[in-house]
Structure formats: structure tokens, C-alpha cells
């Protein structure tokens, strides 16, 4: 027996309780029951068994056990909470454990400084961590809050009172500092924490695009805007999405003035992106402090970066023609079908005079420096799905799925890492092309779950309604989903009959009664229900039937 308690009394009590015969077995049974319940909330059965293995267990397990609880993996034994990292992880749990997303949102709000910025990471239980100039961390708080409220209809969370952190500002010559901050005298509502985060993000450069600071989502580009003038195109798209989403939430909270402000800022940002960010066939990535463009055809390294293209689509800020051309460029220049990888950027940083930051310290073709950074690869697949391009979305998913990297002995010898959990990166350099890098401890697990369940299989929860908007392969004859709401299990069996044309409409009837849109009401009555779904395409009719059983 090996255990730990908060104090001597707790430790002795633990030892006494676990001394009896059968206590270990009972504890193990409770663990098994927890995972059966947690993973059983949403189960899929598709023609792709490699997808089913991940979606029905491993992805949620990796997200919850490794990312949220251990916060540690074989490649990193850190134990810290990352502000943006664990918020993104929790956003994948709206179907399985939405209460964990709620708790993570409130925890992160407590790590926000009075000025609106946040700790990039901190160590529990005391909260010592780093204050940085990173430019996207704090914006994940309002975005995660919007997702939680939209999924659960829990507007009450906006009124939860949370204290701010109190600490000294960064000096002009500091990129970051590590310290134990204090706590503000007065708390504020979660809603006000989100407002303060957005207001802190409304800082723009000469082109009207957000300042990049000491890195945006890509921490390795920490020198692009370190002197306070460099601007980020990706952050522009991301901020646009935050503003659009929070405008809806502000209206629901009856803060009409701030809702209008969000809309005005979003409109201005979209115009500035249209004027300055387009490079001719794709979107630029950023500008350095000295005005040098990054992610442009004029560069010799990092000519194109994946995430600016993906988020032009995911945010909805790009017009249709540019979105299509941007994603075509991503496909042509970053998807390496011969190697089965999707690069973050290309060519890697190596010999040019560009000095974006520590990303250049990685070997060219490894991790963020031109390898497959799986986080971004998933965003690319999500963007193709949002555009209705099922063929390319599913092709990219097949390349990302780790199980497909271990189908035979040669694949195993090449990939070299666990095929049942997601790897943060896959190498793109000879002789290691196709080798998996950092496994287990990666936010890619939660995003891959969202890609499969939401972007592709088409399941999204909106309060007490479930919306179905599939983006499935043309060759699939059928698939099914078991979805639990409270103590009621919905069994949804979808059959695709004729398979050509784009999806034009989804018609649903509940217990024989037609629904007004492509969603149906979720009721926790433990009863029996019948759901019929018809997916109509521009050239065919796809019929689907669904049964709901009340047994949890």
C-alpha cells in the first residue's frame, strides 16, 4: 500500500480504511464504474473501427486523465495548469462532463490579473506562475465561456464571483516574470472577467490587427512582436471569432452596449484583415516589429503557415473565394500525402535572416518548425469540414489518426510511439519522416475528439436540444451514435442511401412529429423515443432513422 493524505490524521484514516479485505477490489470497481459512466455518455459505431477506438474511449481518457488531472506525460513532467491549454481541453468535455468545463472556466478566471491579462501557467496549490506578454491566453476565457453557455444554457455561471490576481506589471525590458501574485480586494462576476479579457485584447498595430506580443498560439514565435509593434493575422481571425461569439452572449446577458461594441470591433477587424492580410493565394501569418511580413510568398522560409488559413474559415471572417483559395493553398503546400503528415508551416526556419524566436532552435522539420503540429493539422481538417469538403476533411483525419500509423510492422517501426493516444507532433525530416514526437501530454486529444464528434459526425448540443449536421464520407452506408442526456440514452442510427451532392437540408421528426429544424429536444424522462432523420442533398436523399432508449 502506498498513499498520501493532507495531514497525519488523513493519512492514518486512509490506511485504516484500506486495511480490510476487499477494499482494494472495491476501490478498483469504483474506478471502473467512473470510467464506464464517463466514457459511456457518447459512443459511436462507424465503418471506421480506428475512429471508434479513439472516439469511444482513448481521446476523452487522454484529455481527462493526462491533461486535466495529471498535467504530466512521458515527454513532460510539469504539473502546471496552462491557462489556454486546459481551457481548450475542457472545451471537449461538453458532452461527457460539462461541469468540468464550468469548473475550469472559474479556475482560470481566478488566474486573471486586474488589467485583463493572465498567468500563462501556474502551479497549484499556491498559484506561483508566469506573467507574460503572450497575446491569446486571456481570449480563451470568453471563448470557453461562450461554448459552455451555448451548450448547457447555464447563464447563471456568468454571475459567479471570482477574485482577480494582483501583481506588478511587466517592465519594458521583460518578456515574462515568475512570481506568486496576490489577490484583489474585490471579486467580479465571470462576465466582467470575460469583458476585461476582451478589452485587454483590443490592442492593435499600424494595420489595425492585434499585437502579437511575446507569441500568440505559437509560443515559439516569441520575438515576432516582442517590441510591441508586430501584428498577428491568426490572432486577428481568432479575436474576430471571440468578438462574434461574445456579442451573442452579451445580448443574452442584456448587456446590449457591449454586444454592439463587439460587433463594431469585429466589423473593423474583418475589414483590416481583408485589406492587409491577404498575400495573393493565402493569408500571411504576421508582421515583425520592423514591418517585415511573415508567411508571405516574398519570404524564403515560412512562406505559408497553416493556422492563418484554417482560422480564416473557422472564424467566418474570410469571404468564400479567399477561404477556398487559402485552403487550396494549404492543401497543395502543407499536406504531404506521401508521408502522411500535415505540416504547420513550410519551408522551415533555418538559414534566413528571419528570427521569429525559439521556434528557430528546433531542427527544421521537427515540432513547430515545419513538422506536423497535430493541433494545427486538426484545425485544418475542421476548416475543410466547415466548408462542406467532406472528402478532404476525412482524408486529413485519416492521416492524423494515430492508429493508422501502426497498421503493420513497417508503420510501427517508423512511427515509434503509442498508436492509441495522440502525438503532439510528427517529424517531417529525413530520415525521421513520419516519426511521432511528443505523445500523451498534448491538447490535440481534445481537438481531435471535437473534430470527430462535432465537425464530422455532426453532433452539437445547444442547451436542451441536440443538433445533427453530418459531414460524412460518400462511401459510408451507415453509422450510429448513442448519446446520453441525464439518465436517458438516445440511440441514433443513421443510414446513408444515395450518396452524391452537397447536404442541402436535415429533416428530423421526434416520435413521428416533424421538427422545425435539424435538431430535436432532449428530455430526461428515462422513456422510449423514436427519432427519424433525413439528410437531403442537392442531388439525392439520405435517410436516417434513430431510436432512443431510456436505459442509461
XYZ file of C-alpha atoms in Angstrom:
552
model
C 0.000 0.000 0.000
C 1.171 3.479 -0.886
C -0.972 6.512 -0.146
C -0.913 10.167 0.773
C -3.096 12.414 2.912
C -3.333 16.139 3.513
C -2.161 15.622 7.105
C -1.220 12.836 9.517
C -4.823 12.249 10.574
C -5.995 11.870 6.961
C -3.126 9.529 6.150
C -3.878 7.298 9.154
C -7.573 7.277 8.285
C -6.777 6.219 4.730
C -4.526 3.392 5.916
C -7.194 2.161 8.337
C -9.971 2.191 5.750
C -7.924 0.320 3.153
C -6.605 -2.341 5.556
C -9.664 -4.557 5.274
C -10.044 -7.481 2.885
C -11.660 -6.473 -0.399
C -11.140 -2.711 -0.072
C -8.699 -2.606 -2.979
C -11.129 -4.522 -5.183
C -13.969 -2.205 -4.176
C -11.829 0.836 -4.979
C -10.954 -0.617 -8.380
C -14.634 -1.321 -9.049
C -15.423 2.326 -8.317
C -12.731 3.438 -10.764
C -14.130 1.159 -13.450
C -17.652 2.414 -12.782
C -16.480 6.022 -13.108
C -14.862 5.435 -16.491
C -17.792 3.365 -17.754
C -20.121 6.224 -16.881
C -17.834 8.970 -18.197
C -16.929 7.328 -21.480
C -20.411 5.911 -21.997
C -22.058 9.299 -22.370
C -21.363 9.343 -26.107
C -20.449 6.232 -28.097
C -20.160 5.900 -31.858
C -20.203 2.940 -34.219
C -18.939 3.732 -37.704
C -17.449 1.895 -40.678
C -14.021 3.040 -39.434
C -13.008 0.968 -36.363
C -9.856 3.053 -35.914
C -12.054 6.098 -35.410
C -14.334 4.256 -32.992
C -11.463 3.190 -30.723
C -10.386 6.802 -30.244
C -13.816 8.421 -30.026
C -15.258 5.849 -27.608
C -12.515 5.952 -25.030
C -8.951 6.988 -25.623
C -9.421 10.646 -26.555
C -11.564 11.542 -23.540
C -9.333 9.429 -21.306
C -6.210 11.209 -22.593
C -7.862 14.597 -22.148
C -9.199 13.972 -18.663
C -6.637 11.696 -17.001
C -3.483 13.089 -18.585
C -4.239 16.685 -19.484
C -6.585 17.817 -16.696
C -5.625 15.614 -13.764
C -2.004 14.532 -14.104
C -0.934 17.504 -16.226
C 2.082 15.387 -16.984
C 3.282 12.901 -19.573
C 6.342 10.902 -20.517
C 7.709 13.838 -22.523
C 6.857 16.487 -19.952
C 6.573 16.160 -16.190
C 5.330 19.620 -15.373
C 2.198 19.512 -13.247
C 1.288 23.110 -14.045
C -2.016 24.410 -15.360
C -1.694 26.222 -18.674
C -4.314 28.953 -18.953
C -5.158 28.338 -22.589
C -4.144 24.678 -22.549
C -6.531 23.203 -20.011
C -9.340 25.539 -21.087
C -9.131 24.044 -24.570
C -9.003 20.533 -23.098
C -12.106 21.189 -21.027
C -13.980 22.544 -24.038
C -14.000 18.993 -25.409
C -15.969 17.754 -22.370
C -19.325 19.464 -23.016
C -20.876 16.088 -23.862
C -19.149 13.891 -21.266
C -18.575 16.154 -18.250
C -19.772 19.742 -18.842
C -19.406 20.504 -15.144
C -15.629 20.116 -15.524
C -15.586 22.842 -18.180
C -17.565 25.082 -15.829
C -15.081 24.468 -13.021
C -12.086 25.088 -15.287
C -13.539 28.366 -16.539
C -13.953 29.646 -12.970
C -10.486 28.394 -12.003
C -8.925 30.215 -14.936
C -10.854 33.384 -14.174
C -9.141 33.354 -10.771
C -5.751 33.443 -12.555
C -6.530 36.692 -14.376
C -4.821 39.934 -13.388
C -6.818 43.103 -12.798
C -5.542 44.516 -16.103
C -7.089 41.630 -18.055
C -4.001 39.557 -18.847
C -3.425 36.192 -17.166
C -0.837 33.782 -15.883
C 0.438 31.806 -18.862
C 0.839 28.857 -16.484
C 0.809 28.298 -12.744
C 1.480 25.542 -10.236
C -1.191 24.513 -7.728
C -1.897 24.703 -4.894
C -0.386 28.134 -4.230
C -0.518 29.554 -7.759
C 3.047 30.605 -8.369
C 3.477 31.055 -12.116
C 4.464 33.305 -15.012
C 3.084 36.612 -16.220
C 3.882 37.119 -19.896
C 3.172 39.216 -22.970
C 1.505 36.260 -24.707
C -1.379 37.674 -26.719
C -4.006 34.936 -26.935
C -4.165 33.288 -23.488
C -6.799 35.514 -21.932
C -9.074 35.401 -25.002
C -9.717 31.691 -24.478
C -11.643 32.599 -21.299
C -14.539 34.357 -23.087
C -14.496 31.792 -25.911
C -14.700 28.849 -23.497
C -17.438 30.630 -21.555
C -19.438 31.138 -24.748
C -19.109 27.460 -25.633
C -20.177 26.338 -22.159
C -23.230 28.595 -22.025
C -24.259 27.759 -25.594
C -24.004 24.024 -24.863
C -25.673 23.978 -21.449
C -27.823 27.172 -21.340
C -26.333 27.792 -17.858
C -26.426 31.600 -17.832
C -26.014 31.529 -14.070
C -22.306 30.886 -14.430
C -21.894 34.461 -15.695
C -22.820 35.804 -12.252
C -20.291 33.678 -10.341
C -17.981 35.943 -8.319
C -14.225 35.448 -8.753
C -11.264 37.480 -7.467
C -8.537 38.807 -9.754
C -4.822 38.406 -9.243
C -2.768 41.386 -8.132
C 0.860 41.714 -9.204
C 3.362 44.173 -10.607
C 3.269 44.990 -14.309
C 5.952 43.686 -16.629
C 8.899 46.014 -17.022
C 9.566 47.332 -20.526
C 12.554 45.004 -20.963
C 10.780 41.905 -19.598
C 9.215 39.176 -21.707
C 7.914 37.451 -18.558
C 8.477 37.015 -14.854
C 7.814 34.214 -12.368
C 6.214 35.074 -9.061
C 3.470 34.337 -6.537
C 0.826 37.043 -7.100
C -1.632 38.357 -4.552
C -5.415 38.509 -4.765
C -7.600 41.534 -5.497
C -9.637 43.006 -2.664
C -12.929 42.780 -4.529
C -14.266 39.977 -6.748
C -16.081 40.454 -10.034
C -18.537 38.344 -11.968
C -17.266 35.861 -14.529
C -18.975 38.004 -17.148
C -16.850 41.001 -16.123
C -13.720 38.838 -16.221
C -14.573 37.962 -19.835
C -15.234 41.616 -20.710
C -11.906 42.645 -19.222
C -10.112 39.941 -21.223
C -11.650 41.174 -24.472
C -10.893 44.800 -23.694
C -7.280 43.845 -22.997
C -7.165 42.160 -26.410
C -8.351 45.236 -28.302
C -4.821 46.485 -28.860
C -3.877 46.973 -32.482
C -0.895 47.892 -34.592
C -0.468 50.125 -37.621
C -2.609 47.842 -39.824
C -5.428 47.593 -37.316
C -4.571 43.979 -36.464
C -3.920 42.600 -32.954
C -0.470 42.994 -31.449
C 1.406 39.689 -31.292
C 3.340 40.351 -28.090
C 5.651 37.540 -26.985
C 3.820 34.997 -29.143
C 0.223 34.150 -29.928
C -0.930 30.496 -30.109
C 2.551 29.648 -31.381
C 4.718 30.334 -28.320
C 7.823 29.644 -30.410
C 7.288 32.878 -32.349
C 8.113 34.837 -29.220
C 10.235 37.517 -30.908
C 7.968 38.498 -33.810
C 6.202 41.230 -31.856
C 8.231 41.451 -28.673
C 8.771 45.228 -29.021
C 5.062 45.971 -29.185
C 4.586 46.675 -32.905
C 4.375 43.263 -34.580
C 0.873 42.130 -35.587
C -0.662 38.649 -35.851
C -3.014 37.628 -38.653
C -4.001 34.393 -36.916
C -4.855 36.359 -33.771
C -6.977 38.662 -35.906
C -9.112 35.752 -37.050
C -9.231 34.297 -33.545
C -10.224 37.624 -31.977
C -12.920 38.031 -34.642
C -14.399 34.692 -33.592
C -14.267 35.698 -29.916
C -15.978 39.025 -30.622
C -18.729 37.434 -32.688
C -19.397 34.727 -30.105
C -19.323 37.062 -27.126
C -21.625 39.544 -28.811
C -24.361 36.882 -28.683
C -23.580 36.098 -25.061
C -23.632 39.788 -24.113
C -27.118 40.111 -25.612
C -28.304 37.096 -23.644
C -26.851 38.812 -20.550
C -28.713 42.003 -21.561
C -25.512 43.997 -21.948
C -26.553 45.478 -25.274
C -23.918 48.223 -25.252
C -21.019 45.794 -25.047
C -22.679 43.495 -27.595
C -22.741 46.395 -30.055
C -19.133 47.240 -29.242
C -18.090 43.665 -30.005
C -19.891 43.854 -33.344
C -18.247 47.162 -34.250
C -14.794 45.857 -33.371
C -15.443 42.647 -35.331
C -16.559 44.586 -38.410
C -13.469 46.797 -38.284
C -11.201 43.798 -37.757
C -12.716 41.916 -40.698
C -12.114 44.926 -42.952
C -8.499 45.277 -41.825
C -7.866 41.586 -42.381
C -9.313 41.851 -45.880
C -7.158 44.859 -46.741
C -3.831 43.820 -45.207
C -3.660 40.067 -44.525
C -4.219 38.600 -47.998
C -0.984 37.674 -49.787
C -2.436 36.711 -53.173
C -3.163 32.997 -52.754
C -3.232 32.629 -48.972
C -3.196 34.684 -45.785
C 0.001 35.985 -44.251
C 0.878 34.861 -40.741
C 2.141 38.048 -39.074
C 4.345 41.124 -39.300
C 7.553 41.598 -37.321
C 8.097 44.720 -35.242
C 10.081 46.233 -38.147
C 7.223 45.675 -40.608
C 8.641 42.563 -42.312
C 5.869 40.177 -43.364
C 5.847 36.538 -42.226
C 4.013 33.767 -44.061
C 4.278 35.507 -47.414
C 5.360 34.419 -50.898
C 8.102 37.023 -50.536
C 9.689 35.030 -47.711
C 12.189 32.237 -48.262
C 11.199 30.450 -45.023
C 7.703 30.117 -43.558
C 6.185 31.093 -46.871
C 2.829 29.724 -45.692
C 1.510 28.896 -42.223
C -1.426 26.559 -41.665
C -3.341 28.228 -38.865
C -3.946 31.547 -40.595
C -5.670 29.660 -43.417
C -7.695 27.366 -41.135
C -8.933 30.141 -38.900
C -9.905 32.347 -41.827
C -12.571 29.650 -42.312
C -13.264 28.645 -38.698
C -13.806 32.287 -37.686
C -16.039 33.067 -40.653
C -14.077 36.267 -41.317
C -12.904 35.402 -44.849
C -15.114 35.706 -47.907
C -15.872 32.478 -49.727
C -13.433 32.956 -52.596
C -10.458 33.726 -50.384
C -11.369 30.984 -47.923
C -11.432 28.461 -50.770
C -8.123 29.658 -52.213
C -6.468 29.746 -48.793
C -7.481 26.150 -48.044
C -6.427 25.018 -51.528
C -3.005 26.568 -50.875
C -2.813 24.817 -47.513
C -3.642 21.531 -49.235
C -1.104 21.987 -52.018
C 1.775 23.265 -49.892
C 1.392 21.675 -46.456
C -0.385 18.325 -46.894
C 2.266 15.697 -47.655
C 0.308 12.663 -48.743
C 3.450 10.668 -49.491
C 4.483 10.905 -45.840
C 1.011 11.028 -44.299
C 1.618 14.319 -42.473
C 0.210 17.856 -42.469
C 2.899 20.472 -41.855
C 2.354 23.528 -39.686
C 4.419 25.750 -41.978
C 6.801 25.469 -44.884
C 9.682 25.865 -45.556
C 11.027 25.534 -42.002
C 13.140 28.242 -40.409
C 16.833 27.532 -40.925
C 19.296 29.851 -42.622
C 17.445 33.075 -43.427
C 17.836 36.319 -41.513
C 14.330 35.961 -40.053
C 14.429 35.498 -36.283
C 10.900 34.694 -35.089
C 12.058 33.263 -31.740
C 12.863 29.948 -30.175
C 10.954 28.081 -32.884
C 14.126 28.512 -34.943
C 16.001 26.463 -32.351
C 14.128 23.327 -33.387
C 15.630 21.181 -36.121
C 13.947 22.070 -39.435
C 11.016 19.692 -39.911
C 10.594 18.983 -36.189
C 7.718 20.157 -33.965
C 6.519 23.695 -34.737
C 9.398 24.295 -37.129
C 7.816 22.717 -40.180
C 6.799 19.375 -38.748
C 3.222 18.236 -38.258
C 1.980 20.045 -35.198
C -1.151 17.973 -34.709
C -3.127 20.753 -33.038
C -2.951 22.784 -36.258
C -3.475 19.752 -38.501
C -6.803 19.135 -36.755
C -7.839 22.758 -37.283
C -7.164 22.284 -40.998
C -9.466 19.253 -41.099
C -12.121 21.174 -39.161
C -11.888 24.025 -41.671
C -12.413 21.661 -44.620
C -15.414 20.192 -42.800
C -16.877 23.640 -42.155
C -16.602 24.346 -45.878
C -18.519 21.131 -46.573
C -15.472 19.480 -48.145
C -16.057 16.034 -46.644
C -13.526 14.290 -48.884
C -10.559 16.356 -47.758
C -11.718 16.617 -44.142
C -11.883 12.818 -43.814
C -8.650 12.348 -45.729
C -6.850 14.584 -43.235
C -8.486 12.795 -40.310
C -7.176 9.512 -41.667
C -3.664 10.981 -41.770
C -3.936 12.356 -38.222
C -5.445 9.248 -36.579
C -2.528 7.615 -34.701
C -3.938 4.119 -35.162
C -3.414 4.498 -38.907
C 0.296 4.973 -38.222
C 0.600 1.442 -36.823
C -1.212 -0.857 -39.242
C 1.820 -3.065 -39.912
C 5.359 -3.692 -38.682
C 6.904 -1.143 -41.046
C 4.491 1.581 -39.871
C 5.222 0.767 -36.233
C 8.973 0.950 -36.863
C 8.542 4.350 -38.490
C 6.059 5.922 -36.030
C 7.781 4.542 -32.893
C 5.245 5.881 -30.347
C 1.930 4.768 -28.842
C -0.744 4.436 -31.538
C -3.706 4.707 -29.146
C -3.083 8.270 -27.958
C -2.463 11.441 -29.922
C 1.053 12.731 -30.528
C 1.609 16.478 -30.375
C 3.858 16.323 -33.426
C 5.103 14.095 -36.231
C 8.504 14.686 -37.816
C 8.814 15.871 -41.403
C 12.561 15.494 -41.927
C 14.616 12.650 -43.383
C 15.478 10.081 -42.053
C 12.788 10.528 -39.359
C 9.829 11.464 -41.578
C 6.659 10.025 -40.078
C 8.103 9.503 -36.614
C 5.819 10.523 -33.770
C 7.175 13.013 -31.272
C 5.607 14.192 -28.026
C 2.739 11.877 -27.015
C 0.083 11.880 -24.267
C 0.517 15.436 -22.993
C -0.973 17.356 -25.918
C -4.077 19.459 -26.360
C -4.557 17.748 -29.723
C -6.549 14.986 -27.997
C -9.460 17.244 -27.102
C -9.478 18.920 -30.504
C -9.406 15.563 -32.315
C -12.449 14.494 -30.301
C -14.276 17.661 -31.347
C -13.290 17.135 -34.983
C -14.723 13.616 -34.981
C -17.879 14.123 -32.936
C -18.864 17.652 -33.916
C -17.288 18.666 -37.227
C -17.680 15.290 -38.950
C -20.349 13.187 -37.235
C -22.262 16.416 -36.769
C -23.331 16.291 -33.115
C -23.687 19.561 -31.210
C -25.595 20.280 -28.032
C -27.465 23.564 -27.668
C -28.947 23.635 -24.194
C -31.710 21.026 -24.142
C -31.565 20.381 -27.887
C -29.292 18.160 -29.960
C -28.418 19.339 -33.449
C -27.314 16.918 -36.164
C -25.347 18.275 -39.146
C -23.135 15.488 -40.516
C -20.216 15.864 -42.884
C -19.647 12.174 -43.686
C -17.823 10.252 -46.426
C -19.739 9.425 -49.575
C -18.954 5.712 -49.243
C -20.397 5.257 -45.742
C -23.628 3.197 -45.752
C -24.481 3.898 -42.102
C -23.258 4.763 -38.627
C -24.815 5.095 -35.201
C -24.427 7.225 -32.104
C -25.523 6.578 -28.526
C -25.994 9.896 -26.730
C -26.897 10.137 -23.053
C -28.779 13.105 -21.630
C -29.119 12.770 -17.878
C -30.423 9.229 -17.388
C -31.873 8.888 -20.893
C -29.837 7.279 -23.676
C -30.541 8.336 -27.244
C -29.643 5.728 -29.822
C -29.278 7.374 -33.219
C -28.849 5.102 -36.244
C -28.019 6.955 -39.444
C -28.200 5.295 -42.856
C -26.943 6.933 -45.998
C -28.777 5.663 -49.065
C -27.910 7.757 -52.134
C -24.544 9.449 -51.914
C -23.942 12.380 -54.229
C -24.334 16.122 -53.982
C -23.909 18.576 -51.100
C -26.049 18.448 -47.957
C -28.964 20.807 -48.514
C -31.217 20.107 -45.529
C -31.558 17.871 -42.492
C -35.125 16.930 -41.532
C -35.898 15.380 -38.162
C -39.054 14.005 -36.659
C -39.389 13.113 -32.987
C -41.890 10.382 -32.116
C -43.415 10.894 -35.530
C -43.709 14.662 -35.115
C -41.685 16.786 -37.598
C -39.250 19.228 -36.000
C -38.810 22.787 -37.157
C -35.093 22.458 -37.883
C -32.209 19.973 -37.843
C -32.402 19.484 -34.090
C -34.646 17.790 -31.533
C -35.463 18.275 -27.872
C -33.520 16.398 -25.205
C -35.744 15.228 -22.367
C -34.520 13.280 -19.360
C -37.622 11.180 -18.834
C -35.984 7.742 -18.991
C -38.602 6.799 -21.565
C -38.567 5.374 -25.072
C -38.417 7.712 -28.057
C -38.186 7.420 -31.819
C -36.241 9.865 -33.934
C -36.121 9.873 -37.746
C -33.512 11.942 -39.583
C -33.498 12.605 -43.314
C -30.432 14.305 -44.758
C -31.338 15.788 -48.118
C -28.509 16.586 -50.517
C -28.574 18.671 -53.656
C -28.533 15.508 -55.773
C -30.000 12.821 -53.525
C -31.882 11.984 -50.356
C -30.121 10.452 -47.415
C -32.427 8.725 -44.963
C -31.607 8.149 -41.356
C -33.566 6.694 -38.523
C -32.854 6.931 -34.885
C -34.086 5.201 -31.787
C -33.729 6.455 -28.263
C -33.820 4.115 -25.322
C -34.412 5.261 -21.787
C -31.859 2.882 -20.272
C -28.755 4.790 -19.236
